[in-house]
Amino acid sequence: MRRLLAVAVLALAVPGAAAAQQGNTILFANGKSLFAANCLTCHGIDGRGVSGRGPRLTTVGALGADFYLRTGYMPLASPRDQPTRRHSLFSPRKIDSLVAYVASLGKGPAVPKPHPERGSLPVGLRLFTESCAGCHQVVAEGGYVTGARVPPLHDATPVQIAEAVRLGPYLMPRFPKTQISDGELDSIIAYVVHSKHPDDPGGWAIGHIGPVPEGLVAWLLAGAALVGACAVIGRRIES
Amino acid sequence: MRALGRWLVAGIVLLLGRGRRPARVDRGERIVPPGPPSPGAELVVLALFGATAACALAFIVVYAVESIPHQTQFLGLSLGLAFAFLAAALVVVGNRLVVTEELEEGYPPPAHPSEQESLEQLVAESGDRMTRKRLLLLGGGAAGAALGAALVAPALSLGPAFEIAPFFRTPWRRGVRLVDDRGRPLRADEILEETFYTAYPEGADREQLGAPLVVVRLQPAELHLPAGRDGWAPDGIVAYSKICTHAACAVALYRKPTFPDVEPRPALVCPCHYSTFDPARGGKVLFGPAGRPLPQLPLEVRSGGELRAGGNFSGPVGPSWWGVRNRGAR
């Protein structure tokens, strides 16, 4: 603790780049203790992984840590659970510390910086339909794949979408740059952001779950109306 | 051929003459009051039956000729009109040609043979007003037959019944290079784990059922391919037909575990009905309606590192139907 204080004092004293570096050291130190308290049982010492409990973290980099922590996927109550989005247990500052620490464990990718404003919506729709909609549904409402629930993407931020595409969390395949370039990724993100508020032509959207369920609902309602009409006609003839 | 024609004519004549019964014995007292014949209404009914048949035949024509613009709309229109004309014909028959009477009480249910007879008389007398009964029956029969033909015609699209050999022909032969959707050859060292690739045969028609492949890389130690497939997966790279063996959707989903210790095994999943195939075990069905494994394509890597087919598929590609298991890919 005293050393930490000393580092902090030093950080205040030295201006410029040196200060930033010292700040990182503090982050790293905080991250290490947070990791020991919250992550070590499953991910092992220095993130080397524990068989049957949790994977190695030496190659996930800042990208992996940032995604899993900011979405609330980690920490997980049981290693067998599917991670789901929830409010993170850690404050943003603590997440910064943990990300800095995990990034230091090995050579991994940095947190991506997507530019959805440069993307094109129609291109994004096409790419999303080709690569993502099979699981995530065409307006990103989520769905199912055998063995897992596919999350909706309402709450995903552009950075998180970029991270998920490169990372492939849980059962999702990852898409390296040879499959989806950074430019294409920008378009996909632009489309996902747009899909949170799709252009509704009006009427009952039924959660945008697609034309087939919409048709089923229409058949169900129309069928009930027809049965009702038949009953009314029958009663009139009877009386 | 001529003999067949004669038999046909003879059959029709017999069929038409069959109903020629002796005139009904007059029982004296009628149950149903007599109604005046109305040849005009009969003509209208015949015309409506004719229109029904014409619309139903139009449906078949529109269905058969694919170059017609707005085909779907015309299909709906012709079938809808056929039913509308049929309904109109039946309405006219009911209102103008069948003798109707208002009854205070319903007919008592027939309990004795004599009542049965009177019921038959009732039915016969109700049709008294029709002067050209057989012609009307013929018209109705024609309308019904045409409508039936129209409803059955789309079944032809279920597939060729006799010429099925092309289904088993695939463009894959030993040495054919795998290319991506832009036509660039796929190299073995570009195929990464935890993701999937779609590949096509170089220089072949991609629309063929047997053309598209899904390619994934697994750990060679994880592979447990069926016997006789040694060397089909160089460096753990496996290729399967991308066409689901259930209903021929594209197998477009790849499920891969982030942490294989506790998560479901890698699987190729069809988004249509969730048929799930195990790429590590020769495309075995893990879940879903598919009845047979995804056909596997043997791969080889020659000097230069490009992926090439090592032969044809392990089984017939595409959706399943009776007898498909008894054949192989050609």
Coordinates of N, CA, C and O in Angstrom, one line a residue, chain A residues 10-173:
Chain A
L10 N 4.3 10.1 -6.8 CA 5.2 10.3 -8.0 C 4.5 10.7 -9.2 O 4.9 11.6 -9.9
A11 N 3.3 10.1 -9.4 CA 2.5 10.4 -10.6 C 2.0 11.8 -10.6 O 2.0 12.5 -11.6
L12 N 1.7 12.3 -9.4 CA 1.3 13.7 -9.3 C 2.4 14.6 -9.6 O 2.3 15.7 -10.1
A13 N 3.6 14.2 -9.1 CA 4.8 15.1 -9.2 C 5.3 15.2 -10.6 O 5.7 16.2 -11.1
V14 N 5.4 14.0 -11.4 CA 6.0 14.1 -12.7 C 4.9 14.4 -13.8 O 3.9 13.7 -13.9
P15 N 5.1 15.4 -14.5 CA 4.2 15.8 -15.5 C 4.3 15.0 -16.8 O 5.3 14.3 -17.0
G16 N 3.3 15.1 -17.7 CA 3.4 14.6 -19.1 C 3.3 13.1 -19.2 O 2.6 12.5 -18.4
A17 N 4.1 12.5 -20.1 CA 4.0 11.1 -20.5 C 4.3 10.3 -19.3 O 3.7 9.2 -19.1
A18 N 5.3 10.7 -18.5 CA 5.6 9.9 -17.3 C 4.5 9.7 -16.4 O 4.2 8.6 -15.9
A19 N 3.7 10.8 -16.3 CA 2.5 10.7 -15.4 C 1.5 9.6 -15.9 O 1.0 8.8 -15.1
A20 N 1.3 9.6 -17.2 CA 0.4 8.7 -17.8 C 0.9 7.2 -17.5 O 0.1 6.4 -17.1
Q21 N 2.2 7.1 -17.7 CA 2.7 5.7 -17.4 C 2.5 5.3 -16.0 O 2.2 4.2 -15.7
Q22 N 2.8 6.2 -15.1 CA 2.6 5.9 -13.7 C 1.1 5.6 -13.4 O 0.8 4.7 -12.7
G23 N 0.2 6.3 -14.1 CA -1.2 6.1 -13.9 C -1.5 4.7 -14.3 O -2.2 3.9 -13.7
N24 N -0.9 4.2 -15.4 CA -1.1 2.8 -15.9 C -0.6 1.8 -14.9 O -1.2 0.8 -14.7
T25 N 0.5 2.2 -14.2 CA 1.0 1.3 -13.2 C 0.0 1.1 -12.0 O -0.2 0.0 -11.5
I26 N -0.6 2.2 -11.7 CA -1.6 2.2 -10.6 C -2.8 1.3 -11.1 O -3.2 0.4 -10.4
L27 N -3.2 1.5 -12.3 CA -4.3 0.7 -12.9 C -3.9 -0.8 -12.8 O -4.7 -1.6 -12.4
F28 N -2.7 -1.0 -13.2 CA -2.2 -2.4 -13.3 C -2.3 -3.0 -11.9 O -2.7 -4.1 -11.7
A29 N -1.8 -2.3 -10.9 CA -1.7 -2.8 -9.5 C -3.1 -3.0 -9.0 O -3.4 -4.1 -8.4
N30 N -4.0 -2.1 -9.2 CA -5.4 -2.3 -8.8 C -6.0 -3.5 -9.5 O -6.7 -4.3 -8.9
G31 N -5.7 -3.6 -10.8 CA -6.3 -4.7 -11.6 C -5.8 -6.0 -11.1 O -6.6 -7.0 -11.0
K32 N -4.5 -6.1 -10.7 CA -4.0 -7.3 -10.2 C -4.7 -7.8 -8.9 O -5.1 -9.0 -8.8
S33 N -5.0 -6.9 -8.0 CA -5.7 -7.3 -6.8 C -7.1 -7.6 -7.1 O -7.7 -8.6 -6.5
L34 N -7.8 -6.8 -8.0 CA -9.1 -7.2 -8.4 C -9.2 -8.5 -9.0 O -10.1 -9.3 -8.7
F35 N -8.2 -8.8 -9.9 CA -8.2 -10.1 -10.5 C -8.1 -11.3 -9.5 O -8.8 -12.3 -9.6
A36 N -7.2 -11.0 -8.5 CA -6.9 -12.1 -7.5 C -8.2 -12.3 -6.7 O -8.6 -13.5 -6.4
A37 N -9.0 -11.2 -6.5 CA -10.2 -11.4 -5.7 C -11.4 -12.0 -6.5 O -12.2 -12.7 -5.9
N38 N -11.5 -11.7 -7.8 CA -12.7 -12.0 -8.5 C -12.5 -13.1 -9.6 O -13.5 -13.7 -10.0
C39 N -11.3 -13.2 -10.1 CA -11.2 -14.0 -11.4 C -10.3 -15.2 -11.2 O -10.4 -16.2 -12.0
L40 N -9.4 -15.2 -10.2 CA -8.3 -16.1 -10.1 C -8.8 -17.6 -10.0 O -8.2 -18.5 -10.5
T41 N -9.9 -17.8 -9.2 CA -10.4 -19.2 -9.0 C -10.6 -19.9 -10.3 O -10.4 -21.1 -10.4
C42 N -11.1 -19.2 -11.3 CA -11.4 -19.9 -12.6 C -10.3 -19.7 -13.6 O -10.0 -20.6 -14.4
H43 N -9.7 -18.5 -13.7 CA -8.8 -18.2 -14.7 C -7.4 -18.5 -14.3 O -6.4 -18.3 -15.2
G44 N -7.1 -18.8 -13.1 CA -5.8 -19.2 -12.6 C -4.8 -18.0 -12.4 O -5.1 -16.9 -12.8
I45 N -3.7 -18.4 -11.9 CA -2.6 -17.4 -11.6 C -2.1 -16.9 -12.9 O -1.9 -17.7 -13.9
D46 N -2.0 -15.6 -13.0 CA -1.5 -14.9 -14.3 C -2.4 -15.3 -15.5 O -1.9 -15.3 -16.6
G47 N -3.7 -15.6 -15.2 CA -4.6 -15.9 -16.3 C -4.2 -17.1 -17.1 O -4.5 -17.2 -18.3
R48 N -3.6 -18.1 -16.5 CA -3.2 -19.3 -17.2 C -4.3 -20.3 -17.4 O -4.1 -21.4 -18.0
G49 N -5.4 -20.0 -16.8 CA -6.6 -20.9 -17.0 C -6.6 -22.1 -16.0 O -5.6 -22.5 -15.5
V50 N -7.8 -22.6 -15.8 CA -8.0 -23.8 -14.9 C -8.8 -24.8 -15.6 O -9.9 -24.4 -16.1
S51 N -8.3 -26.0 -15.8 CA -9.0 -27.0 -16.6 C -10.4 -27.2 -16.0 O -10.6 -27.4 -14.8
G52 N -11.4 -27.2 -16.8 CA -12.8 -27.4 -16.4 C -13.5 -26.2 -15.8 O -14.7 -26.2 -15.5
R53 N -12.7 -25.2 -15.5 CA -13.3 -24.0 -14.8 C -13.3 -22.8 -15.7 O -14.3 -22.1 -15.9
G54 N -12.1 -22.4 -16.3 CA -12.1 -21.2 -17.1 C -10.9 -21.2 -18.0 O -9.9 -21.9 -17.8
P55 N -11.0 -20.6 -19.2 CA -10.0 -20.6 -20.2 C -8.8 -19.7 -19.9 O -8.9 -18.8 -19.0
R56 N -7.7 -19.9 -20.6 CA -6.5 -19.0 -20.5 C -6.9 -17.6 -21.0 O -7.7 -17.5 -21.9
L57 N -6.3 -16.6 -20.3 CA -6.5 -15.3 -20.8 C -5.3 -14.6 -21.3 O -5.3 -13.4 -21.5
T58 N -4.3 -15.4 -21.6 CA -3.0 -14.7 -22.1 C -3.1 -14.2 -23.5 O -2.2 -13.4 -23.9
T59 N -4.1 -14.6 -24.3 CA -4.1 -14.2 -25.6 C -5.3 -13.3 -25.9 O -5.5 -12.8 -27.1
V60 N -6.2 -13.1 -24.9 CA -7.5 -12.4 -25.2 C -7.2 -10.9 -25.3 O -8.0 -10.2 -26.0
G61 N -6.2 -10.4 -24.6 CA -5.9 -9.0 -24.7 C -6.9 -8.1 -24.1 O -7.9 -8.5 -23.5
A62 N -6.7 -6.8 -24.3 CA -7.6 -5.8 -23.7 C -9.0 -6.0 -24.4 O -10.1 -5.8 -23.7
L63 N -9.1 -6.4 -25.6 CA -10.3 -6.6 -26.4 C -11.2 -7.6 -25.6 O -12.4 -7.3 -25.3
G64 N -10.7 -8.8 -25.3 CA -11.5 -9.8 -24.7 C -12.0 -9.3 -23.3 O -13.2 -9.5 -22.9
A65 N -11.0 -8.8 -22.5 CA -11.4 -8.4 -21.1 C -12.4 -7.3 -21.2 O -13.4 -7.3 -20.4
D66 N -12.2 -6.3 -22.0 CA -13.1 -5.2 -22.1 C -14.6 -5.7 -22.5 O -15.5 -5.3 -21.8
F67 N -14.7 -6.6 -23.4 CA -16.0 -7.1 -23.8 C -16.7 -7.8 -22.7 O -17.8 -7.5 -22.3
Y68 N -16.0 -8.8 -22.1 CA -16.6 -9.7 -21.1 C -17.0 -8.9 -19.9 O -17.9 -9.2 -19.2
L69 N -16.2 -7.9 -19.5 CA -16.4 -7.2 -18.3 C -17.5 -6.1 -18.4 O -18.4 -5.9 -17.6
R70 N -17.4 -5.3 -19.6 CA -18.4 -4.2 -19.7 C -19.8 -4.7 -20.0 O -20.8 -4.0 -19.8
T71 N -19.9 -5.9 -20.6 CA -21.2 -6.5 -20.9 C -21.8 -7.2 -19.7 O -23.0 -7.6 -19.7
G72 N -21.0 -7.3 -18.6 CA -21.5 -8.0 -17.4 C -21.4 -9.5 -17.6 O -22.0 -10.2 -16.8
Y73 N -20.8 -10.0 -18.7 CA -20.7 -11.4 -18.9 C -19.9 -12.1 -17.8 O -20.2 -13.2 -17.4
M74 N -18.9 -11.4 -17.4 CA -18.0 -11.9 -16.3 C -18.1 -10.9 -15.1 O -18.3 -9.7 -15.4
P75 N -18.0 -11.4 -13.9 CA -17.8 -12.7 -13.5 C -19.1 -13.6 -13.6 O -20.2 -13.1 -13.5
L76 N -18.8 -14.9 -13.8 CA -19.9 -15.8 -14.0 C -20.1 -16.6 -12.7 O -19.2 -17.0 -12.1
A77 N -21.4 -16.9 -12.4 CA -21.7 -17.6 -11.1 C -21.1 -19.0 -11.2 O -20.5 -19.5 -10.3
S78 N -21.4 -19.7 -12.3 CA -20.9 -21.1 -12.5 C -20.3 -21.2 -13.9 O -20.8 -20.6 -14.8
P79 N -19.2 -21.9 -14.0 CA -18.5 -22.0 -15.3 C -19.4 -22.6 -16.4 O -19.2 -22.4 -17.6
R80 N -20.5 -23.4 -16.0 CA -21.3 -24.0 -17.0 C -22.4 -23.1 -17.5 O -23.1 -23.5 -18.4
D81 N -22.6 -22.0 -16.8 CA -23.7 -21.1 -17.3 C -23.3 -20.4 -18.6 O -22.1 -20.2 -18.9
Q82 N -24.4 -20.1 -19.4 CA -24.1 -19.2 -20.5 C -24.0 -17.8 -20.0 O -24.9 -17.3 -19.3
P83 N -22.9 -17.0 -20.3 CA -22.8 -15.7 -19.9 C -23.9 -14.8 -20.5 O -24.2 -15.0 -21.7
T84 N -24.6 -14.0 -19.7 CA -25.7 -13.1 -20.3 C -25.4 -11.7 -19.8 O -24.7 -11.4 -18.8
R85 N -26.0 -10.8 -20.6 CA -25.7 -9.4 -20.4 C -26.4 -8.9 -19.1 O -27.6 -9.2 -18.9
R86 N -25.7 -8.3 -18.2 CA -26.4 -7.7 -17.0 C -25.5 -6.5 -16.6 O -24.4 -6.3 -17.1
H87 N -26.0 -5.8 -15.6 CA -25.3 -4.7 -15.1 C -24.0 -5.1 -14.5 O -24.0 -6.1 -13.7
S88 N -22.9 -4.5 -14.9 CA -21.6 -5.0 -14.4 C -21.5 -4.8 -12.9 O -22.0 -3.9 -12.3
L89 N -20.8 -5.8 -12.3 CA -20.6 -5.7 -10.8 C -19.5 -4.7 -10.5 O -19.4 -4.2 -9.4
F90 N -18.7 -4.4 -11.5 CA -17.6 -3.5 -11.3 C -17.9 -2.1 -11.8 O -18.6 -1.9 -12.8
S91 N -17.3 -1.1 -11.1 CA -17.4 0.3 -11.6 C -16.6 0.4 -12.8 O -15.6 -0.3 -13.0
P92 N -16.8 1.4 -13.7 CA -16.0 1.6 -14.9 C -14.5 1.7 -14.6 O -13.7 1.2 -15.3
R93 N -14.2 2.4 -13.5 CA -12.8 2.5 -13.1 C -12.2 1.2 -12.8 O -11.0 0.9 -13.3
K94 N -12.9 0.4 -12.1 CA -12.4 -1.0 -11.8 C -12.2 -1.8 -13.0 O -11.2 -2.6 -13.2
I95 N -13.1 -1.6 -14.0 CA -13.0 -2.4 -15.2 C -11.8 -1.9 -16.0 O -11.0 -2.7 -16.5
D96 N -11.5 -0.6 -16.0 CA -10.3 -0.1 -16.6 C -9.1 -0.8 -16.0 O -8.2 -1.2 -16.8
S97 N -9.1 -0.9 -14.7 CA -7.9 -1.6 -14.0 C -7.8 -3.0 -14.5 O -6.7 -3.5 -14.8
L98 N -8.9 -3.7 -14.4 CA -8.9 -5.2 -14.8 C -8.4 -5.3 -16.2 O -7.6 -6.2 -16.6
V99 N -9.0 -4.5 -17.1 CA -8.6 -4.6 -18.6 C -7.1 -4.4 -18.7 O -6.4 -5.1 -19.4
A100 N -6.6 -3.4 -18.0 CA -5.1 -3.1 -18.1 C -4.3 -4.3 -17.6 O -3.3 -4.7 -18.2
Y101 N -4.8 -4.9 -16.6 CA -4.1 -6.0 -16.0 C -4.1 -7.2 -17.0 O -3.1 -7.8 -17.3
V102 N -5.3 -7.6 -17.5 CA -5.4 -8.7 -18.4 C -4.6 -8.5 -19.7 O -4.0 -9.4 -20.2
A103 N -4.6 -7.2 -20.1 CA -3.9 -6.9 -21.4 C -2.4 -7.2 -21.1 O -1.7 -7.5 -22.1
S104 N -1.9 -7.0 -19.9 CA -0.5 -7.2 -19.6 C -0.1 -8.7 -19.5 O 1.1 -9.0 -19.4
L105 N -1.1 -9.6 -19.5 CA -0.8 -11.0 -19.3 C -0.2 -11.6 -20.5 O 0.5 -12.7 -20.4
G106 N -0.3 -11.1 -21.7 CA 0.2 -11.7 -22.9 C 0.0 -10.7 -24.0 O -0.4 -9.6 -23.9
K107 N 0.3 -11.2 -25.2 CA 0.1 -10.4 -26.4 C -1.3 -10.6 -26.9 O -1.6 -11.7 -27.5
G108 N -2.1 -9.7 -26.8 CA -3.5 -9.8 -27.3 C -3.9 -8.6 -28.0 O -3.2 -7.5 -27.9
P109 N -5.1 -8.6 -28.7 CA -5.5 -7.4 -29.4 C -6.0 -6.3 -28.5 O -6.4 -6.6 -27.4
A110 N -5.9 -5.1 -29.0 CA -6.3 -3.9 -28.2 C -7.8 -3.7 -28.4 O -8.4 -4.4 -29.3
V111 N -8.4 -2.9 -27.6 CA -9.8 -2.6 -27.8 C -10.0 -1.8 -29.1 O -9.3 -0.9 -29.4
P112 N -10.9 -2.4 -30.0 CA -11.1 -1.7 -31.3 C -11.7 -0.4 -31.2 O -12.4 -0.1 -30.3
K113 N -11.5 0.4 -32.3 CA -12.1 1.8 -32.3 C -13.0 1.8 -33.6 O -12.5 2.3 -34.6
P114 N -14.2 1.3 -33.6 CA -15.0 1.3 -34.8 C -15.5 2.7 -35.1 O -15.6 3.6 -34.3
H115 N -15.8 3.0 -36.4 CA -16.4 4.2 -36.9 C -17.7 4.0 -37.6 O -17.7 4.0 -38.9
P116 N -18.8 3.7 -36.9 CA -20.0 3.3 -37.6 C -20.5 4.5 -38.5 O -21.2 4.3 -39.5
E117 N -20.1 5.7 -38.2 CA -20.5 6.9 -39.0 C -20.0 6.8 -40.4 O -20.5 7.4 -41.3
R118 N -18.9 6.0 -40.6 CA -18.3 5.9 -41.9 C -19.0 4.7 -42.7 O -18.8 4.6 -43.9
G119 N -19.8 3.9 -42.0 CA -20.4 2.7 -42.6 C -21.6 3.1 -43.4 O -22.1 4.2 -43.3
S120 N -22.0 2.1 -44.3 CA -23.1 2.3 -45.1 C -24.2 1.4 -44.7 O -24.0 0.2 -44.5
L121 N -25.4 1.9 -44.5 CA -26.6 1.2 -44.0 C -26.9 0.0 -44.9 O -27.1 -1.1 -44.4
P122 N -27.1 0.2 -46.2 CA -27.5 -0.9 -47.1 C -26.4 -2.0 -47.1 O -26.8 -3.2 -47.1
V123 N -25.1 -1.6 -47.1 CA -24.1 -2.6 -47.1 C -24.1 -3.4 -45.8 O -24.0 -4.6 -45.7
G124 N -24.4 -2.6 -44.7 CA -24.5 -3.2 -43.4 C -25.6 -4.2 -43.3 O -25.5 -5.3 -42.8
L125 N -26.8 -3.9 -43.9 CA -27.9 -4.8 -43.9 C -27.5 -6.1 -44.7 O -27.8 -7.2 -44.2
R126 N -26.9 -5.9 -45.8 CA -26.5 -7.1 -46.6 C -25.5 -8.0 -45.8 O -25.7 -9.2 -45.7
L127 N -24.5 -7.4 -45.2 CA -23.5 -8.2 -44.5 C -24.1 -8.8 -43.3 O -23.8 -9.9 -42.9
F128 N -25.0 -8.0 -42.6 CA -25.6 -8.6 -41.4 C -26.5 -9.8 -41.7 O -26.5 -10.8 -41.0
T129 N -27.2 -9.6 -42.8 CA -28.1 -10.7 -43.3 C -27.2 -12.0 -43.6 O -27.6 -13.1 -43.2
E130 N -26.1 -11.7 -44.2 CA -25.2 -12.9 -44.6 C -24.6 -13.6 -43.4 O -24.6 -14.8 -43.3
S131 N -24.0 -12.8 -42.5 CA -23.2 -13.3 -41.5 C -23.8 -13.4 -40.1 O -23.3 -14.2 -39.3
C132 N -24.8 -12.6 -39.8 CA -25.2 -12.5 -38.4 C -26.7 -12.9 -38.2 O -27.1 -13.4 -37.2
A133 N -27.5 -12.6 -39.2 CA -29.0 -12.7 -39.0 C -29.4 -14.1 -38.8 O -30.5 -14.4 -38.2
G134 N -28.7 -15.1 -39.3 CA -29.0 -16.5 -39.1 C -29.3 -16.8 -37.6 O -30.2 -17.6 -37.3
C135 N -28.5 -16.2 -36.7 CA -28.7 -16.4 -35.3 C -29.3 -15.2 -34.7 O -30.3 -15.4 -33.9
H136 N -28.9 -14.0 -35.0 CA -29.3 -12.8 -34.2 C -30.6 -12.3 -34.7 O -31.1 -11.3 -34.2
Q137 N -31.2 -12.8 -35.8 CA -32.4 -12.4 -36.4 C -32.2 -11.0 -37.1 O -31.4 -10.3 -36.7
V138 N -33.0 -10.7 -38.1 CA -32.6 -9.7 -39.1 C -32.7 -8.3 -38.4 O -31.9 -7.4 -38.9
V139 N -33.5 -8.0 -37.4 CA -33.4 -6.7 -36.7 C -32.7 -6.9 -35.4 O -33.0 -6.2 -34.4
A140 N -31.8 -7.9 -35.3 CA -31.0 -8.1 -34.1 C -31.8 -8.3 -32.8 O -31.5 -7.9 -31.7
E141 N -33.0 -9.1 -32.9 CA -33.8 -9.3 -31.8 C -33.3 -10.6 -31.0 O -33.8 -10.9 -30.0
G142 N -32.3 -11.3 -31.6 CA -31.8 -12.5 -30.9 C -32.7 -13.7 -31.2 O -33.7 -13.6 -31.9
G143 N -32.3 -14.8 -30.7 CA -33.1 -16.0 -30.9 C -32.4 -17.2 -30.3 O -31.8 -17.1 -29.2
Y144 N -32.4 -18.4 -31.0 CA -31.8 -19.6 -30.4 C -30.9 -20.2 -31.4 O -31.1 -20.2 -32.6
V145 N -29.9 -20.9 -30.9 CA -29.2 -21.9 -31.7 C -29.1 -23.1 -30.8 O -29.3 -23.0 -29.6
T146 N -29.0 -24.3 -31.4 CA -29.0 -25.5 -30.6 C -28.0 -25.4 -29.5 O -26.8 -25.2 -29.7
G147 N -28.4 -25.4 -28.2 CA -27.5 -25.4 -27.1 C -27.3 -24.0 -26.5 O -26.6 -24.0 -25.5
A148 N -27.8 -23.0 -27.0 CA -27.6 -21.7 -26.4 C -28.7 -20.7 -26.8 O -29.4 -20.9 -27.8
R149 N -28.8 -19.6 -26.0 CA -29.7 -18.5 -26.3 C -28.9 -17.5 -27.1 O -27.7 -17.2 -26.6
V150 N -29.4 -17.0 -28.2 CA -28.6 -15.9 -28.9 C -29.1 -14.6 -28.4 O -30.3 -14.3 -28.4
P151 N -28.2 -13.7 -27.9 CA -28.7 -12.5 -27.3 C -29.2 -11.5 -28.3 O -28.7 -11.4 -29.4
P152 N -30.2 -10.7 -27.9 CA -30.5 -9.5 -28.7 C -29.4 -8.5 -28.6 O -28.6 -8.5 -27.7
L153 N -29.3 -7.5 -29.6 CA -28.2 -6.6 -29.6 C -28.7 -5.2 -29.3 O -28.0 -4.2 -29.6
H154 N -29.9 -5.0 -28.6 CA -30.4 -3.7 -28.3 C -29.3 -2.9 -27.5 O -29.1 -1.7 -27.8
D155 N -28.7 -3.5 -26.5 CA -27.9 -2.7 -25.6 C -26.4 -2.7 -25.9 O -25.6 -2.2 -25.2
A156 N -26.1 -3.4 -27.1 CA -24.7 -3.5 -27.4 C -24.2 -2.2 -28.0 O -24.8 -1.6 -28.8
T157 N -23.1 -1.7 -27.5 CA -22.5 -0.5 -28.0 C -21.6 -0.8 -29.2 O -21.3 -1.9 -29.4
P158 N -21.3 0.2 -30.1 CA -20.5 -0.1 -31.2 C -19.2 -0.8 -30.9 O -18.8 -1.7 -31.6
V159 N -18.6 -0.4 -29.8 CA -17.3 -1.0 -29.5 C -17.5 -2.5 -29.1 O -16.8 -3.4 -29.5
Q160 N -18.6 -2.7 -28.4 CA -18.9 -4.1 -28.0 C -19.2 -5.0 -29.2 O -18.8 -6.2 -29.3
I161 N -19.9 -4.4 -30.2 CA -20.2 -5.2 -31.4 C -18.9 -5.6 -32.1 O -18.7 -6.7 -32.5
A162 N -18.1 -4.6 -32.3 CA -16.8 -4.8 -32.9 C -16.0 -5.9 -32.2 O -15.4 -6.8 -32.8
E163 N -16.0 -5.8 -30.8 CA -15.3 -6.8 -30.0 C -15.8 -8.2 -30.2 O -15.1 -9.1 -30.4
A164 N -17.2 -8.3 -30.2 CA -17.8 -9.6 -30.3 C -17.5 -10.2 -31.7 O -17.3 -11.4 -31.8
V165 N -17.5 -9.4 -32.8 CA -17.3 -9.9 -34.1 C -15.8 -10.5 -34.2 O -15.6 -11.6 -34.7
R166 N -14.9 -9.8 -33.6 CA -13.5 -10.3 -33.6 C -13.2 -11.4 -32.7 O -12.4 -12.3 -32.9
L167 N -14.0 -11.5 -31.6 CA -13.8 -12.4 -30.5 C -14.5 -13.7 -30.6 O -14.0 -14.8 -30.3
G168 N -15.8 -13.6 -31.0 CA -16.7 -14.7 -31.0 C -17.0 -15.2 -29.6 O -16.5 -16.3 -29.2
P169 N -17.7 -14.4 -28.8 CA -18.0 -14.9 -27.4 C -18.8 -16.1 -27.4 O -19.7 -16.4 -28.2
Y170 N -18.6 -16.9 -26.3 CA -19.4 -18.2 -26.1 C -19.4 -19.0 -27.3 O -18.4 -19.4 -27.8
L171 N -20.6 -19.3 -27.9 CA -20.7 -20.2 -29.0 C -20.6 -19.5 -30.4 O -20.6 -20.2 -31.4
M172 N -20.5 -18.2 -30.4 CA -20.4 -17.5 -31.7 C -19.1 -17.7 -32.3 O -18.0 -17.7 -31.7
P173 N -19.1 -17.9 -33.7 CA -17.8 -18.0 -34.3 C -17.1 -16.6 -34.4 O -17.9 -15.6 -34.3

